[in-house]
Amino acid sequence: MSAWTVHRVNRLPVESLDLDLPRTSDSLRRESAYEERLADRAAFLSDALHAAVPMLDDAPHVRRAALRLRRCVHNGRPAQLPDDVMTRLRETLGGMAAHALTEWFDDMRDLSALRTRTDALYEEETTRANERLREVLAEPAFAQGLAQASPHLLDHVTAKPLEPHGKAARSVLGYVSRAAVKTSPFSRLTALALQDREADGTGHSYVDQQHVRAWLDTLARDERFASAFQVEPNRSLRRPGGRPYLLTPAYPGPGESAWRTDSVTDVSRYVELIEDLASWPRMTITQALVRIGGSDPFGGFLRLLDTGLLRLALPWTATEPHPARALARSLECLSDPVAQRTRALLEDLGEEAAALHLLSGSERARSVNRLAAQIGSVSADDPQPAIRYAVYEDALSDVPADLPVEAVQGDLADLGRLLRPYIFRSHVYDWLRDEFVARYGAGGHSDLFEFLWAVAASPGFEGNLYRALQKDHGESGRPTDRAWLPVSVSSAPPTAAVLYQVAARSTDAVRLGEYQLVVNQYNSGVGGLLARFRHQLDGPVADGAGLTNQLQGWIADLFPHAVPHQLTLSGDVNGMHRAAGGVLPALHWPGEPSHAGEAVQAEVPPTMSHCPVTNTLEVADHTGRALAPVYLGVVPQHLIPGVARLLLCLADPWVNGSRLCCTPNPVDGSPPITGEAMKLVPRQVHNRLVLQRRTWRLAPDALPQPTKGEQPSAYFRRVHAWRVSRGLPDEVFVSVESPFTAAGTASSQGKPFWLSFRSPHAIWAAANHIARAKNATAVRFAETCPDRSAYWLRDDSGSRRAAEHVSLLRWQRPTAHAHPDDEQKTYREDGSL
């Protein structure tokens, strides 16, 4: 396992979620005790009243009162009777029944008084919770993060009351809970730390790369600006089977994910034009227009750009920290007033974004809103990109997360032994190998990209890929002999990035072994989840202990007999992938545009060959050395579309088919829950490892919703009674399950949502979150593990901080006929522990 650990540390103390109503909740528990006692006695008293009714024929008004009282007893509602009626009823009932009647009235009187007291406590404590939420909102680092996430919200909520039923409170609570207990890195809400490295809370802010790319596209397509930029031919042409195919890009539009989708396109009709363009060097657009010629050379240029036959060279270097500034510098050669205005705007965007991490929350919000408005309000004559302006920030934690790693290494090793028989070679790899052998023969070789283009262009591509993935799904969830199938030296061995939390009272408790290690989820263990943070986690001093050096050493150990090269996808449009670049020498993907300053030279593409002895595929460079493609992007391999996914499967062909973590697998759809049904999934543990949180699955409409005209305290009381009836704990995380998608995976409506049943703010927010979910099939309530008392990390004030840790695991690369029986004996035949 990796000797180093990356920590994701929440910026707000866990105590920021102290929005509960403790006295109100205690009063509700006392109400429940009264209600339970009244319910226990209701049957006896109701039967006694029923038997007494015939004996009251001589007193019709008492008889009617007895019937009304019986209904009140049955329904648990208060009742009032005149003294003479009470006296006659006691006389008629007699004995134990008369005593039960007196006790019922005493308990109901006390319960009614208690309910009045509960309502008053609710108002008092809710006012205090409103103030507490406002105090958290004013916390400087949280306001900074909120300004990054939603600058308009920060301005909006400053004047809004933060009452539980209000939209403003729901929005603020969502970010507060994210910054307190949800460990997905984002700006100052959740920051990063590397084991034994400085944690000073510093940040790095920059313009969204998708926005920068949109500016480049907009300017290059404007004849007034085009001369400032360069183009290059698309040199991805390959001829598998003699038919020409080209890799053509499709860029995202507004509201779409920052991803460029590269597709293999049959270009038989344009092959002569493409071959002619391939002889062009990188050149300015002005030079390209001369070569294009004709009556409308710029129109011709746009058509070549739209079809992907030409592409823009990026005017920033691969290591440029602020591409927006470089884009502005590229306009220095233009004297047109519109160009000068645009250059000044781009400079403002870059400079203010770079300095944004130094500003307070309100100043950040004003800066982002002002520049977004400025872009949107330029004159009709000025260019305007289609993608909205946004700024991102990565930040270091302000708290050193000095987890006693040596204390938990034994548990991680234990987890590794459990995991290994479930990590198997993908059927996609088998399919690609069989395709290769069918085309080039056993022991054959080919241009790597020619083979990939051939597979992606074949008529049955999508169906074959889907069937291979379905086989992977069928193999998952149990130990399998496919875990021991070999791969070549250019493919990664089995790896896993383990994302886990440690539940303990303190650091000392961790050292003493008094903790649980909660396994949240897994990712590939090559390093892609972490590489995007290398600039922050390298630190200002190049001492060799930063993240880049750690990743380089880890990857070198993964490939002792091959030369690892980094494969970057969508780096021109995805800032997180761009930030991850440069860990290793580059393996150029033909769809990636070149950067300024890169030498223009004919690349000799890598080759692929088949080894008949191991029946595996191996990638090599032009000298014949084994070459290992290494993908360090954050987008998981299974979400990458098209032909690029095939190369990633060859690079890392392993599927983690285990279910030994607390995050449900998206391919494991569960049946819908309807009506009053409830499914309880118990907690799964192995020694100190928590592999599954206790979970309750209920119907989407199970959680009570507020009704029109209902008093807030009455709704709070109703939800409390519902929770108790279902046996749910006070605090949970809520997820809304949705039907399977077209890709055969289930989805959730967003990340798990924090819910304390003792907080009206959390209840109203959760109810709204569930009510807005469309086509929901179930609602999942998962226990909080760690709970709020079990976060071991403390800040300088002694407050608790939530933290998640990422450690990398790797196993030996299987060779032909490998099958370590001693590891499989840990498991029963059904795959259970």
PDB file of C-alpha atoms in Angstrom, residues 231-234 303-312:
ATOM      1  CA  VAL A 231      -4.559  26.003 -36.407  1.00  0.00           C
ATOM      2  CA  GLU A 232      -3.238  22.570 -37.169  1.00  0.00           C
ATOM      3  CA  PRO A 233      -4.534  19.645 -39.184  1.00  0.00           C
ATOM      4  CA  ASN A 234      -6.261  16.712 -37.563  1.00  0.00           C
ATOM      5  CA  ARG A 303     -16.420  24.449 -42.261  1.00  0.00           C
ATOM      6  CA  LEU A 304     -13.053  22.715 -41.827  1.00  0.00           C
ATOM      7  CA  LEU A 305     -13.145  23.643 -38.135  1.00  0.00           C
ATOM      8  CA  ASP A 306     -16.735  22.445 -37.693  1.00  0.00           C
ATOM      9  CA  THR A 307     -16.016  19.093 -39.323  1.00  0.00           C
ATOM     10  CA  GLY A 308     -12.879  18.591 -37.219  1.00  0.00           C
ATOM     11  CA  LEU A 309     -10.521  18.453 -40.206  1.00  0.00           C
ATOM     12  CA  LEU A 310      -8.713  21.467 -38.771  1.00  0.00           C
ATOM     13  CA  ARG A 311      -8.439  22.253 -35.060  1.00  0.00           C
ATOM     14  CA  LEU A 312      -7.270  25.179 -33.011  1.00  0.00           C
TER      15      LEU A 312
END
